[in-house]
Amino acid sequence: MFCINCGHENLDAAKFCRKCGASLEAEEETRLAVRETSAEARIGGEAETDEAETEIFSISPTLMFVKAGYVLAALGALLLVATFSAFTSVSAWIAVLIGLFLFLIPAFYHVKQKLVRYTLTDSKLEIDEGLISRSTRSVPIRRIQDVTVSSSALQRLLGFGDLMIDNASDEGGKVILKNINRPKQYADILLRQMRRLEQ
């Protein structure tokens, strides 16, 4: 919950702003009134609905290492089958089955990478993570203070890196978009959107 007086973020259960001490109950009443109006609009169709947010980009961490893992698993499986066939009395089908188990390692990391999604809309940045227990963190663009691109020598060579975002929140000041392709390009898009909102 944001204070209407100073804009400071507070807990939803708070009655007074931690920064300026202003009452937050009036804001809650306003929010409830807005919700009721929206509900009436959906039921009665008399009021107009809010304009939907525009998605600017939606990306996941790079799959470069996952693809390399699949190639290594295939080579390892072939080597394993050849070794078992040449030097042991184990059936070829059992050797193939054991070789296929090697693909479970890159498959695990593939699924893990796909469960992370970074989405930028015209008003906020969202970080979605998880499969069964899913968490979504939203950072309003207006609260972003700094955008930094960080890449190690290997990351620069392969064309990916981390995008570090500092925001004005007391709870968690830094958000990191890890191992994304072309991080400089996405940093420029985010900075452009920040400039648009400042105008």
XYZ file of N, CA, C and O in Angstrom:
796
model
N 0.851 -1.177 0.000
C 0.000 0.000 0.000
C 0.893 1.236 0.000
O 1.818 1.338 0.813
N 0.650 2.161 -0.912
C 1.439 3.382 -1.010
C 0.703 4.542 -0.344
O -0.509 4.697 -0.482
N 1.455 5.361 0.351
C 0.886 6.536 1.038
C 0.519 7.579 -0.012
O 1.338 7.911 -0.881
N -0.683 8.133 0.064
C -1.105 9.144 -0.908
C -0.457 10.496 -0.618
O -0.449 11.379 -1.454
N 0.120 10.622 0.581
C 0.748 11.883 0.972
C 2.193 11.969 0.482
O 2.580 12.953 -0.141
N 3.012 10.920 0.767
C 4.441 10.972 0.416
C 4.858 9.906 -0.588
O 5.977 9.926 -1.079
N 3.992 8.930 -0.880
C 4.309 7.877 -1.842
C 5.099 6.719 -1.290
O 5.467 5.817 -2.017
N 5.360 6.710 0.021
C 6.139 5.635 0.650
C 5.318 4.343 0.688
O 4.121 4.375 0.944
N 5.998 3.193 0.459
C 5.319 1.899 0.466
C 5.179 1.396 1.897
O 6.139 1.414 2.676
N 3.979 0.954 2.268
C 3.698 0.448 3.610
C 3.063 -0.928 3.516
O 2.625 -1.355 2.446
N 2.984 -1.630 4.649
C 2.299 -2.913 4.696
C 0.811 -2.703 4.467
O 0.263 -1.645 4.794
N 0.132 -3.720 3.931
C -1.302 -3.597 3.656
C -2.125 -3.389 4.923
O -3.175 -2.754 4.893
N -1.651 -3.943 6.038
C -2.402 -3.831 7.295
C -2.125 -2.518 8.032
O -2.760 -2.232 9.052
N -1.184 -1.708 7.554
C -0.801 -0.472 8.265
C -1.926 0.551 8.235
O -2.650 0.668 7.244
N -2.074 1.284 9.356
C -3.076 2.348 9.439
C -2.463 3.721 9.234
O -3.145 4.656 8.849
N -1.136 3.813 9.516
C -0.434 5.078 9.353
C 0.853 4.841 8.566
O 1.457 3.776 8.655
N 1.282 5.830 7.795
C 2.498 5.750 6.987
C 3.725 5.713 7.896
O 3.821 6.503 8.840
N 4.657 4.818 7.585
C 5.885 4.706 8.388
C 6.786 5.920 8.205
O 7.582 6.243 9.065
N 6.679 6.614 7.072
C 7.583 7.719 6.794
C 7.035 9.066 7.268
O 7.701 9.781 7.998
N 5.785 9.385 6.880
C 5.251 10.715 7.214
C 4.166 10.681 8.288
O 3.774 11.727 8.798
N 3.659 9.498 8.634
C 2.657 9.374 9.683
C 1.227 9.661 9.246
O 0.309 9.669 10.069
N 1.015 9.903 7.959
C -0.336 10.191 7.463
C -1.223 8.954 7.584
O -0.766 7.822 7.498
N -2.524 9.188 7.779
C -3.479 8.086 7.908
C -3.669 7.401 6.563
O -3.786 8.053 5.529
N -3.684 6.065 6.586
C -3.849 5.291 5.355
C -5.268 4.767 5.193
O -5.583 4.154 4.181
N -6.146 5.000 6.187
C -7.513 4.476 6.130
C -8.311 5.152 5.033
O -9.114 4.531 4.367
N -8.069 6.429 4.823
C -8.787 7.134 3.760
C -8.432 6.551 2.404
O -9.263 6.388 1.538
N -7.140 6.176 2.267
C -6.698 5.561 1.017
C -7.392 4.225 0.807
O -7.792 3.884 -0.290
N -7.551 3.447 1.893
C -8.213 2.144 1.795
C -9.667 2.320 1.371
O -10.178 1.574 0.554
N -10.337 3.347 1.936
C -11.723 3.600 1.548
C -11.812 3.959 0.072
O -12.699 3.510 -0.641
N -10.848 4.780 -0.383
C -10.832 5.161 -1.795
C -10.631 3.933 -2.673
O -11.283 3.757 -3.685
N -9.704 3.061 -2.239
C -9.423 1.851 -3.007
C -10.648 0.948 -3.079
O -10.963 0.382 -4.105
N -11.364 0.826 -1.947
C -12.584 0.019 -1.933
C -13.643 0.602 -2.847
O -14.342 -0.111 -3.547
N -13.745 1.930 -2.836
C -14.729 2.586 -3.703
C -14.400 2.325 -5.170
O -15.278 2.070 -5.978
N -13.106 2.365 -5.508
C -12.696 2.093 -6.887
C -13.017 0.658 -7.268
O -13.501 0.377 -8.348
N -12.776 -0.282 -6.313
C -13.086 -1.694 -6.583
C -14.577 -1.877 -6.826
O -14.989 -2.613 -7.696
N -15.406 -1.214 -5.991
C -16.855 -1.347 -6.165
C -17.285 -0.806 -7.515
O -18.118 -1.386 -8.201
N -16.696 0.341 -7.931
C -17.042 0.916 -9.222
C -16.669 -0.044 -10.356
O -17.421 -0.231 -11.299
N -15.473 -0.681 -10.220
C -15.049 -1.633 -11.240
C -15.989 -2.827 -11.296
O -16.313 -3.319 -12.358
N -16.422 -3.295 -10.112
C -17.350 -4.429 -10.064
C -18.679 -4.056 -10.719
O -19.259 -4.835 -11.463
N -19.152 -2.843 -10.422
C -20.409 -2.393 -11.035
C -20.265 -2.316 -12.552
O -21.182 -2.642 -13.288
N -19.071 -1.885 -12.990
C -18.844 -1.779 -14.432
C -18.911 -3.148 -15.084
O -19.439 -3.297 -16.181
N -18.358 -4.162 -14.390
C -18.386 -5.514 -14.969
C -19.807 -6.071 -14.993
O -20.200 -6.754 -15.912
N -20.577 -5.783 -13.919
C -21.925 -6.344 -13.823
C -22.896 -5.564 -14.701
O -23.596 -6.113 -15.544
N -22.929 -4.227 -14.509
C -23.911 -3.419 -15.212
C -23.492 -3.000 -16.597
O -24.316 -2.701 -17.448
N -22.179 -2.920 -16.804
C -21.686 -2.489 -18.104
C -21.846 -1.010 -18.334
O -21.768 -0.545 -19.456
N -22.073 -0.209 -17.256
C -22.306 1.221 -17.437
C -20.998 1.999 -17.512
O -20.872 2.929 -18.286
N -20.005 1.638 -16.662
C -18.736 2.364 -16.659
C -17.734 1.662 -17.557
O -17.836 0.477 -17.820
N -16.723 2.420 -18.012
C -15.708 1.846 -18.890
C -14.669 1.104 -18.065
O -14.341 1.498 -16.962
N -14.129 0.010 -18.626
C -13.082 -0.741 -17.932
C -11.749 -0.038 -18.109
O -11.549 0.709 -19.063
N -10.811 -0.298 -17.157
C -9.481 0.298 -17.235
C -8.745 -0.236 -18.453
O -8.928 -1.363 -18.871
N -7.875 0.631 -18.989
C -7.093 0.247 -20.155
C -6.082 -0.829 -19.751
O -5.415 -0.729 -18.734
N -5.979 -1.880 -20.550
C -5.065 -2.984 -20.235
C -3.617 -2.534 -20.396
O -3.311 -1.679 -21.216
N -2.747 -3.155 -19.597
C -1.319 -2.843 -19.693
C -0.743 -3.423 -20.984
O -1.159 -4.487 -21.424
N 0.221 -2.722 -21.542
C 0.879 -3.181 -22.753
C 2.169 -3.890 -22.384
O 2.986 -3.343 -21.645
N 2.345 -5.101 -22.895
C 3.579 -5.847 -22.634
C 4.650 -5.385 -23.610
O 4.457 -5.386 -24.817
N 5.809 -4.985 -23.064
C 6.902 -4.501 -23.896
C 7.844 -5.640 -24.259
O 8.234 -5.790 -25.408
N 8.246 -6.446 -23.276
C 8.988 -7.667 -23.566
C 8.750 -8.698 -22.479
O 8.371 -8.364 -21.364
N 8.958 -9.956 -22.830
C 8.852 -11.069 -21.888
C 9.948 -12.066 -22.252
O 9.948 -12.611 -23.350
N 10.907 -12.273 -21.320
C 12.067 -13.116 -21.613
C 12.326 -14.102 -20.481
O 11.850 -13.919 -19.364
N 13.099 -15.132 -20.790
C 13.564 -16.116 -19.811
C 15.082 -16.133 -19.842
O 15.689 -15.652 -20.799
N 15.717 -16.700 -18.808
C 17.180 -16.837 -18.852
C 17.609 -17.651 -20.073
O 16.843 -18.456 -20.597
N 18.844 -17.433 -20.502
C 19.361 -18.096 -21.703
C 19.349 -19.617 -21.573
O 19.547 -20.166 -20.491
N 19.096 -20.287 -22.688
C 19.113 -21.748 -22.729
C 20.394 -22.279 -23.377
O 20.478 -23.455 -23.730
N 21.386 -21.408 -23.503
C 22.631 -21.775 -24.163
C 23.311 -22.973 -23.496
O 23.717 -23.927 -24.145
N 23.399 -22.937 -22.151
C 24.064 -24.024 -21.429
C 23.203 -25.294 -21.419
O 23.730 -26.403 -21.382
N 21.886 -25.108 -21.452
C 20.987 -26.263 -21.511
C 21.186 -27.005 -22.838
O 21.283 -28.237 -22.870
N 21.285 -26.253 -23.938
C 21.508 -26.872 -25.257
C 22.857 -27.593 -25.294
O 22.963 -28.704 -25.821
N 23.873 -26.948 -24.697
C 25.188 -27.591 -24.617
C 25.107 -28.869 -23.775
O 25.750 -29.873 -24.083
N 24.279 -28.841 -22.732
C 24.085 -30.014 -21.877
C 23.449 -31.165 -22.636
O 23.834 -32.329 -22.443
N 22.481 -30.850 -23.506
C 21.859 -31.904 -24.319
C 22.886 -32.546 -25.267
O 22.897 -33.767 -25.461
N 23.748 -31.719 -25.859
C 24.781 -32.243 -26.768
C 25.738 -33.153 -26.002
O 26.071 -34.261 -26.456
N 26.184 -32.694 -24.816
C 27.090 -33.505 -23.997
C 26.420 -34.800 -23.535
O 27.063 -35.853 -23.473
N 25.130 -34.725 -23.204
C 24.395 -35.924 -22.787
C 24.310 -36.929 -23.938
O 24.449 -38.139 -23.729
N 24.089 -36.424 -25.163
C 24.025 -37.317 -26.330
C 25.375 -37.989 -26.569
O 25.445 -39.208 -26.803
N 26.463 -37.193 -26.482
C 27.797 -37.773 -26.666
C 28.121 -38.781 -25.561
O 28.666 -39.854 -25.822
N 27.757 -38.438 -24.319
C 27.987 -39.342 -23.191
C 27.196 -40.638 -23.336
O 27.690 -41.728 -23.024
N 25.965 -40.525 -23.828
C 25.120 -41.713 -24.005
C 25.713 -42.633 -25.069
O 25.762 -43.852 -24.888
N 26.177 -42.047 -26.186
C 26.800 -42.858 -27.241
C 28.062 -43.553 -26.733
O 28.282 -44.746 -26.991
N 28.887 -42.810 -25.987
C 30.112 -43.376 -25.439
C 29.818 -44.491 -24.438
O 30.478 -45.536 -24.430
N 28.784 -44.253 -23.630
C 28.391 -45.245 -22.624
C 27.895 -46.534 -23.283
O 28.280 -47.634 -22.875
N 27.047 -46.399 -24.306
C 26.522 -47.575 -25.019
C 27.664 -48.333 -25.691
O 27.737 -49.566 -25.627
N 28.581 -47.592 -26.321
C 29.719 -48.239 -26.989
C 30.609 -48.974 -25.986
O 31.043 -50.108 -26.230
N 30.861 -48.347 -24.830
C 31.706 -48.956 -23.797
C 31.047 -50.206 -23.225
O 31.704 -51.249 -23.058
N 29.753 -50.106 -22.910
C 29.035 -51.264 -22.356
C 28.998 -52.418 -23.356
O 29.149 -53.580 -22.980
N 28.781 -52.094 -24.619
C 28.685 -53.138 -25.644
C 30.032 -53.832 -25.883
O 30.086 -55.036 -26.122
N 31.114 -53.036 -25.820
C 32.433 -53.586 -26.135
C 33.073 -54.334 -24.972
O 33.744 -55.346 -25.188
N 32.897 -53.843 -23.766
C 33.680 -54.391 -22.646
C 32.864 -55.144 -21.587
O 33.441 -55.654 -20.643
N 31.541 -55.163 -21.693
C 30.736 -55.884 -20.695
C 29.743 -56.799 -21.397
O 29.510 -56.687 -22.602
N 29.129 -57.647 -20.626
C 28.125 -58.557 -21.191
C 26.703 -58.032 -20.995
O 25.736 -58.774 -21.173
N 26.587 -56.758 -20.633
C 25.271 -56.145 -20.422
C 24.567 -55.996 -21.769
O 25.190 -55.658 -22.782
N 23.269 -56.243 -21.777
C 22.469 -56.125 -23.003
C 22.542 -54.704 -23.557
O 22.629 -53.726 -22.817
N 22.503 -54.584 -24.884
C 22.561 -53.270 -25.536
C 21.377 -52.401 -25.131
O 21.501 -51.175 -24.991
N 20.197 -53.000 -24.929
C 19.008 -52.232 -24.537
C 19.174 -51.611 -23.156
O 18.761 -50.483 -22.920
N 19.802 -52.324 -22.251
C 20.042 -51.776 -20.905
C 21.041 -50.626 -20.991
O 20.889 -49.598 -20.331
N 22.063 -50.785 -21.828
C 23.054 -49.718 -22.029
C 22.393 -48.464 -22.610
O 22.678 -47.338 -22.193
N 21.481 -48.650 -23.578
C 20.749 -47.510 -24.168
C 19.885 -46.830 -23.114
O 19.823 -45.593 -23.033
N 19.218 -47.636 -22.295
C 18.373 -47.083 -21.235
C 19.183 -46.259 -20.236
O 18.781 -45.150 -19.848
N 20.347 -46.768 -19.848
C 21.218 -46.025 -18.931
C 21.695 -44.729 -19.605
O 21.760 -43.675 -18.972
N 22.018 -44.820 -20.894
C 22.436 -43.628 -21.642
C 21.351 -42.562 -21.691
O 21.630 -41.367 -21.598
N 20.096 -43.010 -21.821
C 18.976 -42.050 -21.861
C 18.808 -41.300 -20.541
O 18.338 -40.163 -20.521
N 19.202 -41.945 -19.443
C 19.102 -41.284 -18.134
C 19.994 -40.046 -18.058
O 19.724 -39.138 -17.281
N 21.053 -40.017 -18.865
C 21.923 -38.834 -18.887
C 21.171 -37.578 -19.338
O 21.522 -36.463 -18.967
N 20.120 -37.765 -20.152
C 19.348 -36.625 -20.643
C 18.498 -35.980 -19.542
O 17.988 -34.880 -19.717
N 18.336 -36.675 -18.418
C 17.549 -36.098 -17.318
C 18.229 -34.877 -16.705
O 17.556 -33.980 -16.203
N 19.563 -34.829 -16.764
C 20.292 -33.695 -16.163
C 20.008 -32.402 -16.928
O 19.527 -31.425 -16.333
N 20.252 -32.329 -18.259
C 19.906 -31.082 -18.954
C 18.401 -30.810 -18.975
O 17.976 -29.650 -18.984
N 17.579 -31.876 -18.966
C 16.125 -31.676 -18.963
C 15.681 -30.971 -17.682
O 14.812 -30.089 -17.713
N 16.297 -31.339 -16.554
C 15.976 -30.686 -15.278
C 16.279 -29.189 -15.342
O 15.464 -28.353 -14.958
N 17.476 -28.843 -15.856
C 17.853 -27.427 -15.951
C 17.025 -26.684 -16.997
O 16.754 -25.491 -16.850
N 16.589 -27.394 -18.037
C 15.722 -26.794 -19.051
C 14.397 -26.353 -18.428
O 13.938 -25.229 -18.615
N 13.790 -27.263 -17.667
C 12.518 -26.943 -16.995
C 12.716 -25.815 -15.993
O 11.917 -24.882 -15.903
N 13.826 -25.874 -15.248
C 14.120 -24.851 -14.241
C 14.244 -23.466 -14.873
O 13.733 -22.481 -14.343
N 14.917 -23.382 -16.033
C 15.075 -22.104 -16.724
C 13.732 -21.588 -17.253
O 13.461 -20.400 -17.216
N 12.911 -22.519 -17.754
C 11.624 -22.119 -18.329
C 10.638 -21.632 -17.270
O 9.648 -20.975 -17.594
N 10.862 -21.972 -16.006
C 9.961 -21.554 -14.932
C 10.247 -20.148 -14.439
O 9.559 -19.642 -13.554
N 11.271 -19.505 -14.995
C 11.586 -18.115 -14.646
C 11.239 -17.240 -15.834
O 11.632 -17.525 -16.969
N 10.452 -16.187 -15.576
C 10.008 -15.296 -16.665
C 10.115 -13.846 -16.201
O 9.646 -13.500 -15.110
N 10.747 -13.016 -17.029
C 10.873 -11.581 -16.748
C 10.006 -10.841 -17.765
O 10.217 -10.966 -18.965
N 9.040 -10.072 -17.260
C 8.106 -9.371 -18.144
C 8.096 -7.885 -17.815
O 7.924 -7.497 -16.658
N 8.274 -7.057 -18.846
C 8.183 -5.603 -18.680
C 6.915 -5.122 -19.365
O 6.694 -5.403 -20.548
N 6.061 -4.435 -18.607
C 4.884 -3.783 -19.194
C 5.134 -2.282 -19.192
O 6.200 -1.833 -18.786
N 4.148 -1.507 -19.625
C 4.352 -0.059 -19.668
C 4.372 0.584 -18.288
O 4.692 1.757 -18.157
N 4.053 -0.175 -17.216
C 4.056 0.423 -15.875
C 4.861 -0.342 -14.839
O 5.183 0.200 -13.792
N 5.212 -1.627 -15.104
C 5.924 -2.400 -14.077
C 6.780 -3.499 -14.690
O 6.608 -3.879 -15.842
N 7.711 -3.992 -13.853
C 8.542 -5.133 -14.201
C 8.114 -6.287 -13.312
O 8.026 -6.134 -12.093
N 7.817 -7.443 -13.920
C 7.362 -8.621 -13.163
C 8.378 -9.743 -13.281
O 8.886 -10.009 -14.368
N 8.652 -10.400 -12.141
C 9.529 -11.563 -12.120
C 8.707 -12.739 -11.622
O 8.275 -12.762 -10.473
N 8.425 -13.706 -12.501
C 7.645 -14.903 -12.157
C 8.597 -16.077 -11.999
O 9.414 -16.340 -12.885
N 8.447 -16.806 -10.876
C 9.294 -17.967 -10.614
C 8.475 -19.081 -9.995
O 7.549 -18.813 -9.238
N 8.839 -20.340 -10.299
C 8.214 -21.492 -9.646
C 7.241 -22.234 -10.529
O 6.772 -21.725 -11.536
N 6.942 -23.473 -10.103
C 5.982 -24.315 -10.825
C 4.767 -24.577 -9.950
O 3.685 -24.092 -10.214
N 4.968 -25.322 -8.854
C 3.844 -25.631 -7.963
C 3.556 -24.436 -7.072
O 2.453 -23.925 -7.021
N 4.573 -23.966 -6.347
C 4.403 -22.735 -5.571
C 5.042 -21.616 -6.395
O 6.264 -21.545 -6.510
N 4.209 -20.802 -7.024
C 4.693 -19.761 -7.936
C 4.695 -18.423 -7.226
O 3.754 -18.083 -6.519
N 5.768 -17.655 -7.404
C 5.835 -16.324 -6.811
C 6.027 -15.295 -7.920
O 6.760 -15.534 -8.877
N 5.349 -14.170 -7.778
C 5.454 -13.076 -8.738
C 5.841 -11.814 -7.989
O 5.155 -11.421 -7.058
N 6.929 -11.219 -8.394
C 7.364 -9.957 -7.787
C 7.162 -8.855 -8.810
O 7.600 -8.976 -9.949
N 6.489 -7.785 -8.410
C 6.235 -6.657 -9.306
C 6.968 -5.421 -8.795
O 6.857 -5.083 -7.628
N 7.703 -4.791 -9.692
C 8.422 -3.563 -9.358
C 7.882 -2.454 -10.251
O 8.065 -2.505 -11.470
N 7.182 -1.448 -9.674
C 6.703 -0.336 -10.504
C 7.881 0.395 -11.145
O 8.896 0.636 -10.488
N 7.757 0.741 -12.419
C 8.848 1.398 -13.135
C 9.193 2.735 -12.490
O 10.354 3.123 -12.440
N 8.194 3.409 -11.945
C 8.443 4.718 -11.316
C 9.359 4.618 -10.107
O 9.961 5.598 -9.699
N 9.467 3.419 -9.505
C 10.309 3.248 -8.319
C 11.728 2.775 -8.651
O 12.567 2.651 -7.775
N 11.995 2.505 -9.934
C 13.339 2.069 -10.340
C 14.275 3.274 -10.345
O 13.970 4.310 -10.927
N 15.430 3.102 -9.681
C 16.392 4.193 -9.579
C 17.610 3.999 -10.477
O 18.195 4.965 -10.944
N 18.034 2.749 -10.677
C 19.267 2.514 -11.416
C 19.182 1.185 -12.159
O 18.607 0.224 -11.654
N 19.757 1.141 -13.361
C 19.800 -0.083 -14.173
C 21.255 -0.331 -14.550
O 21.909 0.531 -15.135
N 21.785 -1.510 -14.184
C 23.190 -1.847 -14.444
C 23.284 -3.172 -15.191
O 22.609 -4.133 -14.830
N 24.129 -3.213 -16.219
C 24.396 -4.453 -16.949
C 25.723 -5.011 -16.436
O 26.726 -4.301 -16.400
N 25.713 -6.272 -16.013
C 26.915 -6.919 -15.487
C 27.188 -8.196 -16.275
O 26.305 -9.031 -16.421
N 28.433 -8.331 -16.787
C 28.803 -9.519 -17.553
C 30.233 -9.916 -17.215
O 31.121 -9.067 -17.199
N 30.438 -11.205 -16.952
C 31.796 -11.712 -16.782
C 32.426 -11.843 -18.163
O 31.756 -11.666 -19.181
N 33.716 -12.190 -18.202
C 34.407 -12.342 -19.494
C 33.740 -13.424 -20.347
O 33.518 -13.249 -21.549
N 33.379 -14.552 -19.718
C 32.717 -15.641 -20.451
C 31.333 -15.211 -20.938
O 30.948 -15.493 -22.074
N 30.586 -14.498 -20.070
C 29.251 -14.028 -20.468
C 29.338 -13.067 -21.646
O 28.544 -13.147 -22.578
N 30.314 -12.163 -21.625
C 30.471 -11.211 -22.732
C 30.821 -11.941 -24.025
O 30.329 -11.597 -25.093
N 31.670 -12.948 -23.910
C 32.072 -13.729 -25.083
C 30.879 -14.439 -25.710
O 30.745 -14.505 -26.934
N 29.964 -14.945 -24.852
C 28.808 -15.703 -25.346
C 27.565 -14.838 -25.573
O 26.535 -15.331 -26.002
N 27.628 -13.548 -25.233
C 26.534 -12.621 -25.554
C 25.381 -12.598 -24.579
O 24.260 -12.274 -24.965
N 25.624 -12.925 -23.307
C 24.566 -12.804 -22.315
C 25.142 -12.207 -21.035
O 26.352 -11.978 -20.930
N 24.278 -11.902 -20.071
C 24.736 -11.289 -18.821
C 23.579 -11.086 -17.866
O 22.481 -11.594 -18.070
N 23.839 -10.309 -16.802
C 22.836 -10.018 -15.775
C 22.403 -8.564 -15.870
O 23.215 -7.687 -16.185
N 21.142 -8.318 -15.586
C 20.602 -6.962 -15.549
C 20.210 -6.677 -14.106
O 19.308 -7.313 -13.573
N 20.929 -5.749 -13.447
C 20.677 -5.432 -12.036
C 19.876 -4.138 -11.943
O 20.267 -3.124 -12.526
N 18.763 -4.205 -11.205
C 17.838 -3.076 -11.107
C 17.685 -2.674 -9.650
O 17.285 -3.494 -8.814
N 18.028 -1.429 -9.331
C 17.841 -0.882 -7.977
C 16.506 -0.165 -7.940
O 16.200 0.636 -8.827
N 15.704 -0.449 -6.886
C 14.437 0.263 -6.751
C 14.354 0.921 -5.379
O 15.155 0.641 -4.493
N 13.368 1.783 -5.200
C 13.254 2.612 -4.001
C 12.563 1.912 -2.846
O 12.233 2.534 -1.852
N 12.350 0.618 -2.931
C 11.661 -0.110 -1.861
C 12.593 -0.362 -0.688
O 13.775 -0.642 -0.865
N 12.051 -0.277 0.550
C 12.829 -0.551 1.761
C 13.081 -2.044 1.922
O 14.097 -2.468 2.444
N 12.115 -2.882 1.491
C 12.193 -4.320 1.732
C 13.267 -4.995 0.878
O 14.043 -5.785 1.351
N 13.297 -4.727 -0.387
C 14.282 -5.359 -1.265
C 14.719 -4.388 -2.320
O 13.979 -4.114 -3.246
N 15.918 -3.825 -2.177
C 16.345 -2.749 -3.056
C 16.885 -3.186 -4.392
O 17.074 -2.367 -5.262
N 17.168 -4.480 -4.580
C 17.800 -4.901 -5.835
C 17.095 -6.109 -6.438
O 16.773 -7.048 -5.740
N 16.861 -6.027 -7.752
C 16.286 -7.135 -8.520
C 17.302 -7.496 -9.592
O 17.853 -6.604 -10.249
N 17.594 -8.786 -9.744
C 18.576 -9.211 -10.746
C 17.903 -10.127 -11.767
O 17.327 -11.145 -11.401
N 17.966 -9.734 -13.022
C 17.505 -10.583 -14.125
C 18.732 -11.364 -14.589
O 19.605 -10.806 -15.257
N 18.824 -12.632 -14.185
C 20.054 -13.403 -14.353
C 20.135 -14.080 -15.717
O 19.149 -14.612 -16.217
N 21.348 -14.054 -16.271
C 21.695 -14.820 -17.484
C 20.731 -14.609 -18.644
O 20.186 -15.564 -19.193
N 20.511 -13.359 -19.006
C 19.624 -13.085 -20.141
C 20.460 -12.749 -21.380
O 21.538 -12.172 -21.271
N 19.946 -13.123 -22.540
C 20.613 -12.789 -23.801
C 20.454 -11.293 -24.079
O 19.421 -10.708 -23.790
N 21.486 -10.683 -24.640
C 21.491 -9.260 -25.018
C 21.013 -8.358 -23.874
O 20.045 -7.603 -24.046
N 21.653 -8.389 -22.700
C 21.171 -7.588 -21.565
C 21.207 -6.083 -21.826
O 20.351 -5.348 -21.347
N 22.207 -5.617 -22.608
C 22.313 -4.176 -22.905
C 21.091 -3.692 -23.665
O 20.551 -2.616 -23.398
N 20.620 -4.502 -24.601
C 19.437 -4.136 -25.390
C 18.205 -3.993 -24.491
O 17.447 -3.025 -24.608
N 18.016 -4.946 -23.559
C 16.859 -4.884 -22.667
C 16.992 -3.753 -21.646
O 15.996 -3.155 -21.247
N 18.230 -3.429 -21.246
C 18.454 -2.289 -20.349
C 18.046 -0.994 -21.039
O 17.408 -0.129 -20.436
N 18.392 -0.858 -22.321
C 18.022 0.342 -23.086
C 16.503 0.467 -23.214
O 15.952 1.567 -23.102
N 15.818 -0.654 -23.434
C 14.347 -0.633 -23.542
C 13.733 -0.178 -22.222
O 12.818 0.655 -22.186
N 14.252 -0.715 -21.101
C 13.748 -0.339 -19.780
C 13.993 1.137 -19.496
O 13.101 1.847 -19.009
N 15.189 1.644 -19.811
C 15.508 3.064 -19.582
C 14.629 3.969 -20.436
O 14.190 5.029 -19.998
N 14.346 3.519 -21.676
C 13.457 4.303 -22.543
C 12.059 4.407 -21.959
O 11.425 5.461 -21.966
N 11.561 3.276 -21.391
C 10.231 3.267 -20.763
C 10.212 4.159 -19.519
O 9.238 4.846 -19.252
N 11.311 4.165 -18.753
C 11.413 5.032 -17.575
C 11.337 6.494 -17.981
O 10.672 7.298 -17.333
N 12.029 6.858 -19.083
C 11.995 8.244 -19.561
C 10.592 8.641 -20.018
O 10.155 9.767 -19.801
N 9.885 7.701 -20.658
C 8.512 7.987 -21.106
C 7.609 8.331 -19.924
O 6.771 9.228 -20.005
N 7.742 7.569 -18.836
C 6.892 7.801 -17.663
C 7.236 9.093 -16.949
O 6.398 9.670 -16.261
N 8.478 9.576 -17.083
C 8.875 10.822 -16.426
C 8.315 12.039 -17.146
O 8.187 13.113 -16.568
N 7.974 11.886 -18.424
C 7.479 13.054 -19.202
C 6.057 13.423 -18.815
O 5.286 12.627 -18.385
